[in-house]
């Protein structure tokens, strides 16, 4: 039998040991599983630190009654046209400026006209470590459709 430049015969070494222990068909599966696990751990470490949950208008108004912080991320002009009672107006375009003023120990509900801008604000805050976040799906449009009151 011929040998490799290392002086060891072909088929020896760690891969031969795995094949000997687990059989020739199992060793590649173990290697693939190890690579998959390493990739998942890497992605988890790089992923967002916090999280948010999508909710509907009913959950928003229940939370409002319980004292949750409600943030309208639309423009001041949109806010003036009608907003959730007790909501504060912090436009999403300025989220980097106001993000650190949002409490992390209290539920925060975010909404906009349709749910897109508030989702972007929720994603931004989640990356900053916020976990008590709620995005109102459908925004003011869904709130009005459900018959909940808006302040003008």
PDB file of C-alpha atoms in Angstrom:
ATOM      1  CA  UNK A   1       0.000   0.000   0.000  1.00  0.00           C
ATOM      2  CA  UNK A   2       1.254   3.503  -0.795  1.00  0.00           C
ATOM      3  CA  UNK A   3       1.582   6.200   1.816  1.00  0.00           C
ATOM      4  CA  UNK A   4       0.953   9.943   1.960  1.00  0.00           C
ATOM      5  CA  UNK A   5       3.735  12.527   2.263  1.00  0.00           C
ATOM      6  CA  UNK A   6       3.084  12.512   6.022  1.00  0.00           C
ATOM      7  CA  UNK A   7       4.289   8.941   6.170  1.00  0.00           C
ATOM      8  CA  UNK A   8       0.907   7.646   7.300  1.00  0.00           C
ATOM      9  CA  UNK A   9      -1.017   5.240   5.063  1.00  0.00           C
ATOM     10  CA  UNK A  10      -3.990   6.621   3.077  1.00  0.00           C
ATOM     11  CA  UNK A  11      -7.235   6.298   5.033  1.00  0.00           C
ATOM     12  CA  UNK A  12      -5.671   6.829   8.450  1.00  0.00           C
ATOM     13  CA  UNK A  13      -6.165   9.782  10.782  1.00  0.00           C
ATOM     14  CA  UNK A  14      -9.222  11.427  12.390  1.00  0.00           C
ATOM     15  CA  UNK A  15     -11.643  10.846   9.500  1.00  0.00           C
ATOM     16  CA  UNK A  16     -10.781   7.125   9.510  1.00  0.00           C
ATOM     17  CA  UNK A  17     -11.431   7.055  13.261  1.00  0.00           C
ATOM     18  CA  UNK A  18     -14.898   8.620  12.807  1.00  0.00           C
ATOM     19  CA  UNK A  19     -15.683   6.122  10.067  1.00  0.00           C
ATOM     20  CA  UNK A  20     -14.486   3.291  12.269  1.00  0.00           C
ATOM     21  CA  UNK A  21     -16.613   4.464  15.201  1.00  0.00           C
ATOM     22  CA  UNK A  22     -19.794   5.418  13.351  1.00  0.00           C
ATOM     23  CA  UNK A  23     -19.573   3.725   9.951  1.00  0.00           C
ATOM     24  CA  UNK A  24     -18.882   5.339   6.590  1.00  0.00           C
ATOM     25  CA  UNK A  25     -22.447   6.658   6.133  1.00  0.00           C
ATOM     26  CA  UNK A  26     -22.830   8.275   9.570  1.00  0.00           C
ATOM     27  CA  UNK A  27     -19.571  10.253   9.737  1.00  0.00           C
ATOM     28  CA  UNK A  28     -20.602  12.811   7.046  1.00  0.00           C
ATOM     29  CA  UNK A  29     -23.928  13.309   8.858  1.00  0.00           C
ATOM     30  CA  UNK A  30     -22.132  14.087  12.095  1.00  0.00           C
ATOM     31  CA  UNK A  31     -19.879  16.554  10.292  1.00  0.00           C
ATOM     32  CA  UNK A  32     -22.899  18.246   8.636  1.00  0.00           C
ATOM     33  CA  UNK A  33     -24.711  18.425  11.978  1.00  0.00           C
ATOM     34  CA  UNK A  34     -21.653  19.987  13.612  1.00  0.00           C
ATOM     35  CA  UNK A  35     -21.399  22.624  10.874  1.00  0.00           C
ATOM     36  CA  UNK A  36     -25.133  23.370  11.138  1.00  0.00           C
ATOM     37  CA  UNK A  37     -24.901  23.787  14.914  1.00  0.00           C
ATOM     38  CA  UNK A  38     -21.897  26.108  14.560  1.00  0.00           C
ATOM     39  CA  UNK A  39     -23.784  28.205  11.990  1.00  0.00           C
ATOM     40  CA  UNK A  40     -26.878  28.443  14.213  1.00  0.00           C
ATOM     41  CA  UNK A  41     -24.799  29.533  17.198  1.00  0.00           C
ATOM     42  CA  UNK A  42     -23.058  32.160  15.069  1.00  0.00           C
ATOM     43  CA  UNK A  43     -26.374  33.518  13.764  1.00  0.00           C
ATOM     44  CA  UNK A  44     -27.863  33.603  17.262  1.00  0.00           C
ATOM     45  CA  UNK A  45     -24.918  35.658  18.494  1.00  0.00           C
ATOM     46  CA  UNK A  46     -25.335  38.114  15.610  1.00  0.00           C
ATOM     47  CA  UNK A  47     -29.124  38.346  15.826  1.00  0.00           C
ATOM     48  CA  UNK A  48     -31.225  40.980  17.550  1.00  0.00           C
ATOM     49  CA  UNK A  49     -30.812  41.327  21.298  1.00  0.00           C
ATOM     50  CA  UNK A  50     -34.461  42.092  22.007  1.00  0.00           C
ATOM     51  CA  UNK A  51     -37.796  41.234  20.534  1.00  0.00           C
ATOM     52  CA  UNK A  52     -41.252  42.558  19.808  1.00  0.00           C
ATOM     53  CA  UNK A  53     -44.694  41.071  19.346  1.00  0.00           C
ATOM     54  CA  UNK A  54     -47.388  42.011  16.848  1.00  0.00           C
ATOM     55  CA  UNK A  55     -50.778  42.779  18.427  1.00  0.00           C
ATOM     56  CA  UNK A  56     -54.163  44.084  17.328  1.00  0.00           C
ATOM     57  CA  UNK A  57     -56.181  47.131  18.409  1.00  0.00           C
ATOM     58  CA  UNK A  58     -57.963  45.197  21.173  1.00  0.00           C
ATOM     59  CA  UNK A  59     -54.675  44.327  22.923  1.00  0.00           C
ATOM     60  CA  UNK A  60     -53.550  47.944  22.534  1.00  0.00           C
ATOM     61  CA  UNK A  61     -56.611  49.377  24.260  1.00  0.00           C
ATOM     62  CA  UNK A  62     -56.473  46.737  27.030  1.00  0.00           C
ATOM     63  CA  UNK A  63     -52.831  47.681  27.659  1.00  0.00           C
ATOM     64  CA  UNK A  64     -53.708  51.382  27.530  1.00  0.00           C
ATOM     65  CA  UNK A  65     -56.233  50.843  30.330  1.00  0.00           C
ATOM     66  CA  UNK A  66     -53.477  49.095  32.331  1.00  0.00           C
ATOM     67  CA  UNK A  67     -51.101  52.072  31.936  1.00  0.00           C
ATOM     68  CA  UNK A  68     -48.832  50.954  29.097  1.00  0.00           C
ATOM     69  CA  UNK A  69     -46.743  53.508  27.233  1.00  0.00           C
ATOM     70  CA  UNK A  70     -48.204  54.107  23.761  1.00  0.00           C
ATOM     71  CA  UNK A  71     -46.018  55.690  21.075  1.00  0.00           C
ATOM     72  CA  UNK A  72     -47.365  57.071  17.806  1.00  0.00           C
ATOM     73  CA  UNK A  73     -44.445  57.040  15.373  1.00  0.00           C
ATOM     74  CA  UNK A  74     -46.178  59.083  12.648  1.00  0.00           C
ATOM     75  CA  UNK A  75     -45.418  62.699  11.791  1.00  0.00           C
ATOM     76  CA  UNK A  76     -46.751  65.481  14.055  1.00  0.00           C
ATOM     77  CA  UNK A  77     -49.252  66.406  11.325  1.00  0.00           C
ATOM     78  CA  UNK A  78     -50.626  62.855  11.191  1.00  0.00           C
ATOM     79  CA  UNK A  79     -50.711  62.725  14.999  1.00  0.00           C
ATOM     80  CA  UNK A  80     -52.831  65.919  15.087  1.00  0.00           C
ATOM     81  CA  UNK A  81     -55.372  64.366  12.706  1.00  0.00           C
ATOM     82  CA  UNK A  82     -56.218  61.654  15.245  1.00  0.00           C
ATOM     83  CA  UNK A  83     -54.311  59.511  17.711  1.00  0.00           C
ATOM     84  CA  UNK A  84     -54.805  56.981  20.493  1.00  0.00           C
ATOM     85  CA  UNK A  85     -55.785  58.681  23.783  1.00  0.00           C
ATOM     86  CA  UNK A  86     -52.691  59.115  25.970  1.00  0.00           C
ATOM     87  CA  UNK A  87     -50.239  58.342  23.155  1.00  0.00           C
ATOM     88  CA  UNK A  88     -47.035  60.327  22.789  1.00  0.00           C
ATOM     89  CA  UNK A  89     -45.753  61.356  19.367  1.00  0.00           C
ATOM     90  CA  UNK A  90     -42.192  60.276  18.576  1.00  0.00           C
ATOM     91  CA  UNK A  91     -41.689  60.160  14.781  1.00  0.00           C
ATOM     92  CA  UNK A  92     -39.918  57.086  13.442  1.00  0.00           C
ATOM     93  CA  UNK A  93     -37.607  59.292  11.374  1.00  0.00           C
ATOM     94  CA  UNK A  94     -36.055  60.423  14.671  1.00  0.00           C
ATOM     95  CA  UNK A  95     -35.983  57.018  16.414  1.00  0.00           C
ATOM     96  CA  UNK A  96     -32.210  57.127  16.923  1.00  0.00           C
ATOM     97  CA  UNK A  97     -32.650  60.346  18.896  1.00  0.00           C
ATOM     98  CA  UNK A  98     -35.498  59.243  21.170  1.00  0.00           C
ATOM     99  CA  UNK A  99     -34.834  55.496  21.540  1.00  0.00           C
ATOM    100  CA  UNK A 100     -32.838  55.823  24.773  1.00  0.00           C
ATOM    101  CA  UNK A 101     -35.699  57.728  26.467  1.00  0.00           C
ATOM    102  CA  UNK A 102     -38.066  54.745  26.154  1.00  0.00           C
ATOM    103  CA  UNK A 103     -38.250  52.696  29.371  1.00  0.00           C
ATOM    104  CA  UNK A 104     -37.117  49.065  29.138  1.00  0.00           C
ATOM    105  CA  UNK A 105     -39.055  47.984  32.236  1.00  0.00           C
ATOM    106  CA  UNK A 106     -42.527  48.905  30.972  1.00  0.00           C
ATOM    107  CA  UNK A 107     -44.634  47.628  28.046  1.00  0.00           C
ATOM    108  CA  UNK A 108     -44.304  49.909  25.018  1.00  0.00           C
ATOM    109  CA  UNK A 109     -46.915  49.841  22.249  1.00  0.00           C
ATOM    110  CA  UNK A 110     -45.959  51.339  18.897  1.00  0.00           C
ATOM    111  CA  UNK A 111     -48.309  52.258  16.084  1.00  0.00           C
ATOM    112  CA  UNK A 112     -48.455  54.308  12.887  1.00  0.00           C
ATOM    113  CA  UNK A 113     -50.929  54.573  10.012  1.00  0.00           C
ATOM    114  CA  UNK A 114     -50.708  50.986   8.731  1.00  0.00           C
ATOM    115  CA  UNK A 115     -48.126  49.170  10.896  1.00  0.00           C
ATOM    116  CA  UNK A 116     -45.071  49.489   8.635  1.00  0.00           C
ATOM    117  CA  UNK A 117     -43.286  52.412  10.306  1.00  0.00           C
ATOM    118  CA  UNK A 118     -44.082  51.120  13.797  1.00  0.00           C
ATOM    119  CA  UNK A 119     -42.631  47.737  12.821  1.00  0.00           C
ATOM    120  CA  UNK A 120     -39.420  49.489  11.739  1.00  0.00           C
ATOM    121  CA  UNK A 121     -39.309  51.352  15.076  1.00  0.00           C
ATOM    122  CA  UNK A 122     -39.927  48.068  16.959  1.00  0.00           C
ATOM    123  CA  UNK A 123     -37.119  46.359  15.044  1.00  0.00           C
ATOM    124  CA  UNK A 124     -34.749  49.241  15.807  1.00  0.00           C
ATOM    125  CA  UNK A 125     -35.613  49.176  19.533  1.00  0.00           C
ATOM    126  CA  UNK A 126     -35.317  45.374  19.637  1.00  0.00           C
ATOM    127  CA  UNK A 127     -31.780  45.653  18.247  1.00  0.00           C
ATOM    128  CA  UNK A 128     -31.046  48.022  21.146  1.00  0.00           C
ATOM    129  CA  UNK A 129     -32.143  45.339  23.623  1.00  0.00           C
ATOM    130  CA  UNK A 130     -35.797  46.173  24.242  1.00  0.00           C
ATOM    131  CA  UNK A 131     -37.979  43.138  24.911  1.00  0.00           C
ATOM    132  CA  UNK A 132     -41.274  44.588  26.161  1.00  0.00           C
ATOM    133  CA  UNK A 133     -42.328  45.910  22.733  1.00  0.00           C
ATOM    134  CA  UNK A 134     -45.611  45.566  20.884  1.00  0.00           C
ATOM    135  CA  UNK A 135     -46.299  46.612  17.296  1.00  0.00           C
ATOM    136  CA  UNK A 136     -49.955  47.349  16.488  1.00  0.00           C
ATOM    137  CA  UNK A 137     -50.613  45.548  13.210  1.00  0.00           C
ATOM    138  CA  UNK A 138     -52.668  47.626  10.801  1.00  0.00           C
ATOM    139  CA  UNK A 139     -52.011  50.827  12.787  1.00  0.00           C
ATOM    140  CA  UNK A 140     -54.590  53.624  12.961  1.00  0.00           C
ATOM    141  CA  UNK A 141     -56.436  52.132  10.007  1.00  0.00           C
ATOM    142  CA  UNK A 142     -57.113  48.927  11.970  1.00  0.00           C
ATOM    143  CA  UNK A 143     -57.877  50.878  15.161  1.00  0.00           C
ATOM    144  CA  UNK A 144     -60.504  53.004  13.364  1.00  0.00           C
ATOM    145  CA  UNK A 145     -61.936  49.954  11.566  1.00  0.00           C
ATOM    146  CA  UNK A 146     -62.356  48.204  14.935  1.00  0.00           C
ATOM    147  CA  UNK A 147     -64.271  51.231  16.274  1.00  0.00           C
ATOM    148  CA  UNK A 148     -61.826  52.306  18.978  1.00  0.00           C
ATOM    149  CA  UNK A 149     -61.706  56.020  19.858  1.00  0.00           C
ATOM    150  CA  UNK A 150     -59.095  58.426  18.515  1.00  0.00           C
ATOM    151  CA  UNK A 151     -58.376  61.884  19.923  1.00  0.00           C
ATOM    152  CA  UNK A 152     -58.294  64.844  17.513  1.00  0.00           C
TER     153      UNK A 152
END
